[in-house]
Coordinates of C-alpha atoms and ligand atoms in Angstrom, one line a residue:
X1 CA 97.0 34.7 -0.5
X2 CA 98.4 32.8 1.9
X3 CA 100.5 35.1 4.6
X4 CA 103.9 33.9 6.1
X5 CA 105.4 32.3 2.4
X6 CA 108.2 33.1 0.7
X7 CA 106.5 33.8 -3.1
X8 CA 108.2 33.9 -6.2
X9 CA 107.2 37.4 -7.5
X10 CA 109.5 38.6 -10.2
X11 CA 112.3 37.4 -12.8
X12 CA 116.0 38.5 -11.8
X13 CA 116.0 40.4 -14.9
X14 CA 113.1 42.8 -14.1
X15 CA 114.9 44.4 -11.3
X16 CA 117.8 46.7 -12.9
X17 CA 119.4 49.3 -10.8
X18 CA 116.8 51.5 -10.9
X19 CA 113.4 51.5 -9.0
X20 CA 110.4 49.3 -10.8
X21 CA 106.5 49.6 -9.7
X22 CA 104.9 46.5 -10.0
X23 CA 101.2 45.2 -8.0
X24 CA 101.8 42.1 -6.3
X25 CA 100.2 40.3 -3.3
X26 CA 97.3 42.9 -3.7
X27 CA 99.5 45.8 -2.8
X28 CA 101.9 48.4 -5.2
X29 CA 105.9 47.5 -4.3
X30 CA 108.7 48.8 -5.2
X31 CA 112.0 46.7 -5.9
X32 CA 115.9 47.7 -6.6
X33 CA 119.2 47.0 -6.4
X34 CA 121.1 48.6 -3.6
X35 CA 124.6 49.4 -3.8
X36 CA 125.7 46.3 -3.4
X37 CA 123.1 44.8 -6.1
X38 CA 121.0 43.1 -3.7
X39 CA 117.3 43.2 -4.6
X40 CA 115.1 45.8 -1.9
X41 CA 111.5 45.6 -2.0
X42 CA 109.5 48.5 -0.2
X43 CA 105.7 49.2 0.0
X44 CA 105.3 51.5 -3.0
X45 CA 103.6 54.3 -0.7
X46 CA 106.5 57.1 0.9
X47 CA 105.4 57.3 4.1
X48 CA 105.8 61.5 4.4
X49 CA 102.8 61.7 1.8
X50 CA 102.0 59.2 0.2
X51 CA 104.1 59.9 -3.1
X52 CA 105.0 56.4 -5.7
X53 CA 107.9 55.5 -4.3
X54 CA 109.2 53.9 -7.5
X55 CA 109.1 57.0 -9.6
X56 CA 111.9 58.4 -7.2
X57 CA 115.7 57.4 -8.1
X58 CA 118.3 54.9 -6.7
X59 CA 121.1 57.4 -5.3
X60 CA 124.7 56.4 -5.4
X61 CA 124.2 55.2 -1.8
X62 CA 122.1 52.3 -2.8
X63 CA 119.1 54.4 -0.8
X64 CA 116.0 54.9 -2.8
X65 CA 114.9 58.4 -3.1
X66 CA 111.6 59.6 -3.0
X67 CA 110.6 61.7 -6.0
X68 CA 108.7 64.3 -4.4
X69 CA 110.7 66.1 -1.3
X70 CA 113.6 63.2 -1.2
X71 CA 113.2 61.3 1.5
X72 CA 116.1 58.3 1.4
X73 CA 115.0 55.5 2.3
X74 CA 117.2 52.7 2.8
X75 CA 116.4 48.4 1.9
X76 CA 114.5 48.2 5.5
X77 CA 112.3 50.6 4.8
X78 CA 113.7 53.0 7.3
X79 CA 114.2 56.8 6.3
X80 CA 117.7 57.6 6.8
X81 CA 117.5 61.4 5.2
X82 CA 115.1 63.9 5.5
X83 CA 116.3 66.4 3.2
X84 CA 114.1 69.7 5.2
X85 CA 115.7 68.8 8.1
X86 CA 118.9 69.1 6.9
X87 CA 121.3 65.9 5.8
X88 CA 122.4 65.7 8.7
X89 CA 119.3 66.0 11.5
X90 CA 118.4 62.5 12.7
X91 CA 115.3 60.4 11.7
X92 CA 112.4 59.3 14.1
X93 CA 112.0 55.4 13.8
X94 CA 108.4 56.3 13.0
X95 CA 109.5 57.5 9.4
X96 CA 109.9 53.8 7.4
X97 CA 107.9 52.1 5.2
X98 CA 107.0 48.4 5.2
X99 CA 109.8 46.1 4.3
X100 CA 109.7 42.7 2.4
X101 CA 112.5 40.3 2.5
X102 CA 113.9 39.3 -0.8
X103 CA 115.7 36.4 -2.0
X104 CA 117.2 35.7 -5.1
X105 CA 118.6 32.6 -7.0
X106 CA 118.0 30.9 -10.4
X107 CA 117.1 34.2 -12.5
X108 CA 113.9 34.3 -9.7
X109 CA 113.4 37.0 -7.2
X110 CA 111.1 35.9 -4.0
X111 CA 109.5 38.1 -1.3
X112 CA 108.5 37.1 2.1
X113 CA 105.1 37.7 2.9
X114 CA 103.6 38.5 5.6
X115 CA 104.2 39.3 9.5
X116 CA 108.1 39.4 10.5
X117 CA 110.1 36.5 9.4
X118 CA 110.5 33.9 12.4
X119 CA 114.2 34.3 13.7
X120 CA 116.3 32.0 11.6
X121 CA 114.0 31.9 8.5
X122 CA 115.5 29.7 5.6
X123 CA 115.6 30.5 1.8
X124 CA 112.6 29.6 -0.3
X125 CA 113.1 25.9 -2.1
X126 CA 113.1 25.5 -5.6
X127 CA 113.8 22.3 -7.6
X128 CA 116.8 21.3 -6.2
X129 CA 117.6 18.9 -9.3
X130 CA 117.2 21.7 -11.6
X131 CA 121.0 22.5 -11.2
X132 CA 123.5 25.2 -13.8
X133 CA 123.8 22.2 -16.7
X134 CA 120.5 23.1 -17.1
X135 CA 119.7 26.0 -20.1
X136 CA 116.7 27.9 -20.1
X137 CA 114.1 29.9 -21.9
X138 CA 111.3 32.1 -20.0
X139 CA 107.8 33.2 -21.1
X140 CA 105.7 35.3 -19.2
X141 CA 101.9 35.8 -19.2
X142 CA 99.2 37.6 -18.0
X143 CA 96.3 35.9 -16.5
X144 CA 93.2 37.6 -15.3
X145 CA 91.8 35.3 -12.3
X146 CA 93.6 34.5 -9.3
X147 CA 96.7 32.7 -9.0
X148 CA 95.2 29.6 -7.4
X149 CA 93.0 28.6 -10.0
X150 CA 96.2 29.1 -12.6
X151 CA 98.0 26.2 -10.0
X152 CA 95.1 24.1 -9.8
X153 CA 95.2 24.2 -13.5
X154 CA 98.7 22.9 -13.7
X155 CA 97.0 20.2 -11.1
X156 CA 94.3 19.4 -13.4
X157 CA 95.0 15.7 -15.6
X158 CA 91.3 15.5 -16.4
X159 CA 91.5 18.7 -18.4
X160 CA 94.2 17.3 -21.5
X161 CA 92.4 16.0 -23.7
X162 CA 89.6 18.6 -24.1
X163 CA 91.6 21.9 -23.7
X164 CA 94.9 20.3 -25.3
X165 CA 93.1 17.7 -27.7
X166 CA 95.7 19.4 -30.3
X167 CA 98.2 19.8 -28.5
X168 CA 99.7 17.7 -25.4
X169 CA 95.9 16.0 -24.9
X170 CA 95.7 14.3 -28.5
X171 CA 95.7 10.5 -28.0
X172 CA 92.2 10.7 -26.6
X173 CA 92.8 9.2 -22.9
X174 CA 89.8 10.7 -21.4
X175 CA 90.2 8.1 -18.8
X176 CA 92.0 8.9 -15.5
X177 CA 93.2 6.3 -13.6
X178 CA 94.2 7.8 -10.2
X179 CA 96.0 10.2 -10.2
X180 CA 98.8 9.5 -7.9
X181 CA 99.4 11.6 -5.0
X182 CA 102.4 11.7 -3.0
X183 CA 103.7 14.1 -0.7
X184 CA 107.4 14.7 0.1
X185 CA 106.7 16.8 3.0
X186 CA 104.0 19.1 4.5
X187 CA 104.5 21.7 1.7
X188 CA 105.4 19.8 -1.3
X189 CA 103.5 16.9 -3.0
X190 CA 103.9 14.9 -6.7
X191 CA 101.3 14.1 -9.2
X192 CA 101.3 10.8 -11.0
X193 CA 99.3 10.4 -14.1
X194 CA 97.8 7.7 -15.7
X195 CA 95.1 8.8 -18.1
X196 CA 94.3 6.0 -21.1
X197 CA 91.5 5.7 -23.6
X198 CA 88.6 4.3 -22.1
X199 CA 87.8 0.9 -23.0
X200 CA 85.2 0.2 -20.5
X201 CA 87.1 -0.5 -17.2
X202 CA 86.7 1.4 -14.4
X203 CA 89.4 3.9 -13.3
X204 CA 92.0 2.6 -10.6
X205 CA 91.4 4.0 -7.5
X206 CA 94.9 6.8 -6.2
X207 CA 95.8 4.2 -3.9
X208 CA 95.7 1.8 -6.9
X209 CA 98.3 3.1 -8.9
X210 CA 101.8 3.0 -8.4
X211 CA 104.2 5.4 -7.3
X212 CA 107.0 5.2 -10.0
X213 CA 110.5 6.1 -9.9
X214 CA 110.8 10.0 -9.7
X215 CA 113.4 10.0 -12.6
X216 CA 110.4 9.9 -14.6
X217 CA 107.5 12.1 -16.2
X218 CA 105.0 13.4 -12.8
X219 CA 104.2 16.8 -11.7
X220 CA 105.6 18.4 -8.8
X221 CA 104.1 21.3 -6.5
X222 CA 105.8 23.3 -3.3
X223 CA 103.6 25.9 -1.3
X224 CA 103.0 28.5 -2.1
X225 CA 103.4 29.2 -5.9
X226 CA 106.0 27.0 -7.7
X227 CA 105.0 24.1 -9.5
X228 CA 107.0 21.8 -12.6
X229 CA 106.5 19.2 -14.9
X230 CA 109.4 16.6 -14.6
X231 CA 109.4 15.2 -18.0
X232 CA 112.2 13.3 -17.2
X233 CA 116.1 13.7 -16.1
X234 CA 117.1 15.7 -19.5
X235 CA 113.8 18.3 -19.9
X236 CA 111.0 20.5 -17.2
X237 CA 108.8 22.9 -17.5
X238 CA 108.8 25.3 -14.1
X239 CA 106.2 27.7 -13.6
X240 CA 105.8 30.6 -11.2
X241 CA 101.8 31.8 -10.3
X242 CA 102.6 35.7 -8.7
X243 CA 99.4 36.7 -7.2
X244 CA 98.9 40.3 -8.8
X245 CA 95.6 41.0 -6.7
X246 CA 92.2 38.6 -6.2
X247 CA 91.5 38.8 -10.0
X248 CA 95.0 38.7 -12.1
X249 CA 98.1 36.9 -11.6
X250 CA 101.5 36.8 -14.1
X251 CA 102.8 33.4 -14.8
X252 CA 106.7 32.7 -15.4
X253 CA 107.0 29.8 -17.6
X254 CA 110.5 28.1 -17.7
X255 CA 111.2 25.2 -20.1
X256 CA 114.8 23.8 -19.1
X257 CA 116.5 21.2 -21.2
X258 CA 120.2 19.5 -20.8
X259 CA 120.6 17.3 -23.9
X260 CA 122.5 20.5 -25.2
X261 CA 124.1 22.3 -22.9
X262 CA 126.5 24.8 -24.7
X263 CA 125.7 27.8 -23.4
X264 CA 124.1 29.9 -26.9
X265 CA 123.2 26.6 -28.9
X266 CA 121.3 25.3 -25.7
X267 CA 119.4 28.3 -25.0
X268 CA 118.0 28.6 -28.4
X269 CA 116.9 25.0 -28.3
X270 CA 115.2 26.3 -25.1
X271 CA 113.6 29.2 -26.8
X272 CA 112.3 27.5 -29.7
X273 CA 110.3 25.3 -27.3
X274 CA 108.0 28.5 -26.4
X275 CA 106.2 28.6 -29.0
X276 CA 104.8 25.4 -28.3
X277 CA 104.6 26.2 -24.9
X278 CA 103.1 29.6 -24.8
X279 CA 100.4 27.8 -27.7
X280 CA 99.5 25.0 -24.6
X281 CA 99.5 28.2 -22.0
X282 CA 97.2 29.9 -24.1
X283 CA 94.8 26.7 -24.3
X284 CA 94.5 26.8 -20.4
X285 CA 94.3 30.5 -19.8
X286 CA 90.8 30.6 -22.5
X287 CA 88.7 28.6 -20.3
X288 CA 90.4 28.7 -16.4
X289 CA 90.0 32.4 -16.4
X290 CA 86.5 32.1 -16.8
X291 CA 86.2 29.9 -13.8
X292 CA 83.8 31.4 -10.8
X293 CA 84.6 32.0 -8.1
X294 CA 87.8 33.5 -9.2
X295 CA 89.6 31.9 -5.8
X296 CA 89.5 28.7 -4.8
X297 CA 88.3 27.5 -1.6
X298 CA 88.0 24.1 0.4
X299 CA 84.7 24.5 0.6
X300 CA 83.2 26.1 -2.2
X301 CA 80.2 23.9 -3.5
X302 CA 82.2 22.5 -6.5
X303 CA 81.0 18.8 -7.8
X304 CA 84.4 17.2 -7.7
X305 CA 85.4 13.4 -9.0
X306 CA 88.3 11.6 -8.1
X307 CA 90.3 13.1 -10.8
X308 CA 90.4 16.1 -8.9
X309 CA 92.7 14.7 -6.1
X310 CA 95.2 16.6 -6.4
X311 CA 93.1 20.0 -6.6
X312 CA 91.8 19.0 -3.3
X313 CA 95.4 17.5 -1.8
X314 CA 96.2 21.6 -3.2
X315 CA 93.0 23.0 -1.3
X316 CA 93.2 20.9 1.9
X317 CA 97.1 22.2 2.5
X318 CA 96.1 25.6 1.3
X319 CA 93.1 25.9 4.0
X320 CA 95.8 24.6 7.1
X321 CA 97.8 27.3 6.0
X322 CA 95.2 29.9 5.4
X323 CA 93.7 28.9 9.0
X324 CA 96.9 28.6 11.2
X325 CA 97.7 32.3 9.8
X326 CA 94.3 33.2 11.0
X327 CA 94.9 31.8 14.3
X328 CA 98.3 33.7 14.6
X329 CA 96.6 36.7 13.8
X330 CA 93.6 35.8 16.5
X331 CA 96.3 35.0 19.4
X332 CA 97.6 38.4 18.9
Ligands
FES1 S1 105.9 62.3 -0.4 FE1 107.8 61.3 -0.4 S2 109.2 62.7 0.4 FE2 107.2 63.7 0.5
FE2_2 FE1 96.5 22.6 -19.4

């Protein structure tokens, strides 16, 4: 995982008032809603012995009580009660827990990961043109390998027609011209695809193909896990890779449509797209979680071809980050 991201790591409707347990980033947390219905995520560990923080209850407060001698803690992590040393005895700084930042917009809940936010830190980006005309459906699936071979997946326009040959790979077009590459800024790049039935010519070269208008179908990726299909101005699909641990990861899988958009008629049409799309999902998941190494690497001995571009426009990006991380952590 790559430290100092904001990651998408829950739906907005998994977090209720009261405290949920859930692994993510390779470590237990806890997430609530505090009094005023903000989102709080905590290490799941209380720091007085070690007791699952998320089997406690959310007190009227909005503080998040420990379930086994009812230590409060509040959203930073700090203890603000010790309940043995009387309600009102102060509480040594030393008693918190580790705190993540949260964000949360467009039915998505985000956690900062890593060291202390830089002064000033931003909110995470999503797809700004993904806007409230839009209606949505969500699936959600488990996937047992690590969340960066589930994004290079999503990356992957030489897989269609042999894991999807039924499904969004019929046609046959083996043949990959390019892909396109082009990046918007350091941490967010489009895919162009141009796959066709091979009829003896050689593939066009990336820098061969054109970079078409992005009203149009192309994927789209930003660091660290959100990716989408633009199918075009009226339809996407948006999917979310939350690294569980080193081996698992959940995907959220939005399809969002806006050729009906009353509000209970243009949710269904959403919903009866998953099917479809949770048949596709299922198509990928078979043979990617069999890929070894279960993490992808820069350098990792794989035979690539120059359909792979984007997988390695993913990896090189992925490596800066992974290394200038490293290098904060040296100068330390
Ligand atoms: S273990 Fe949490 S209060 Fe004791
Ligand atoms: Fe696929």
């Amino acid at each position: 995982m790559i430290p100092n991201q904001w990651y998408v790591v829950l739906e907005s409707r998994q977090v209720k008032k009261q405290p949920v347990g859930v692994t993510r980033m390779g470590e237990r947390l806890v997430f609530w809603r505090d009094g005023t219905g903000r989102v709080a995520c905590l290490r799941d560990r209380c720091v007085h012995r070690g007791a699952q923080l998320s089997l406690g209850q959310v007190l009227a407060s909005g503080r998040l009580q420990c379930p086994f001698h009812g230590f409060e803690y509040d959203p930073s992590g700090r203890v603000a009660v010790i309940p043995a040393n009387g309600r009102g005895a102060p509480v040594a700084e030393r008693y918190h827990v580790q705190h993540y930042p949260t964000y949360e917009a467009h039915g998505l809940i985000w956690i900062w990961w890593g060291e202390q936010p830089p002064e000033g830190l931003g909110p995470p980006r999503f797809f700004e043109d993904i806007d409230a005309r839009f209606c949505y459906a969500t699936l959600v699936d488990r996937w047992d390998t690590h969340y960066s071979r589930g994004i290079e997946n999503q990356l992957d326009v030489a897989h269609l027609p042999f894991v999807h040959d039924d499904t969004i790979g019929r046609g046959g077009r083996t043949l990959v011209d390019g892909p396109g590459v082009e990046w918007l800024d350091a941490d967010r790049f489009r895919v162009y695809v141009y796959n066709r039935v091979d009829d003896g010519r050689p593939p066009r070269k990336p820098s061969e193909v054109p970079i078409p208008s992005p009203s149009g179908f192309h994927l789209e990726f930003i660091f660290p896990n959100l990716w989408q299909n633009h199918l075009g101005e009226q339809a996407r699909v948006v999917a979310a890779f939350a690294p569980v641990d080193d081996g698992h990861m959940v995907v959220y899988l939005r399809f969002y449509q806006k050729f009906i958009t009353f509000p209970a008629l243009g949710n269904l049409v959403a919903r009866l797209a998953m099917p479809f799309n949770l048949r596709v999902l299922h198509q990928d998941r078979r043979v990617v979680v069999t890929q070894r190494p279960q993490r992808s690497a820069l350098q990792m001995g794989e035979k690539l071809i120059q359909a792979d571009r984007p997988i390695v426009e993913y990896r090189r990006r992925r490596q800066e980050l992974l290394e200038a991380a490293q290098q904060r952590d040296l100068a330390k």
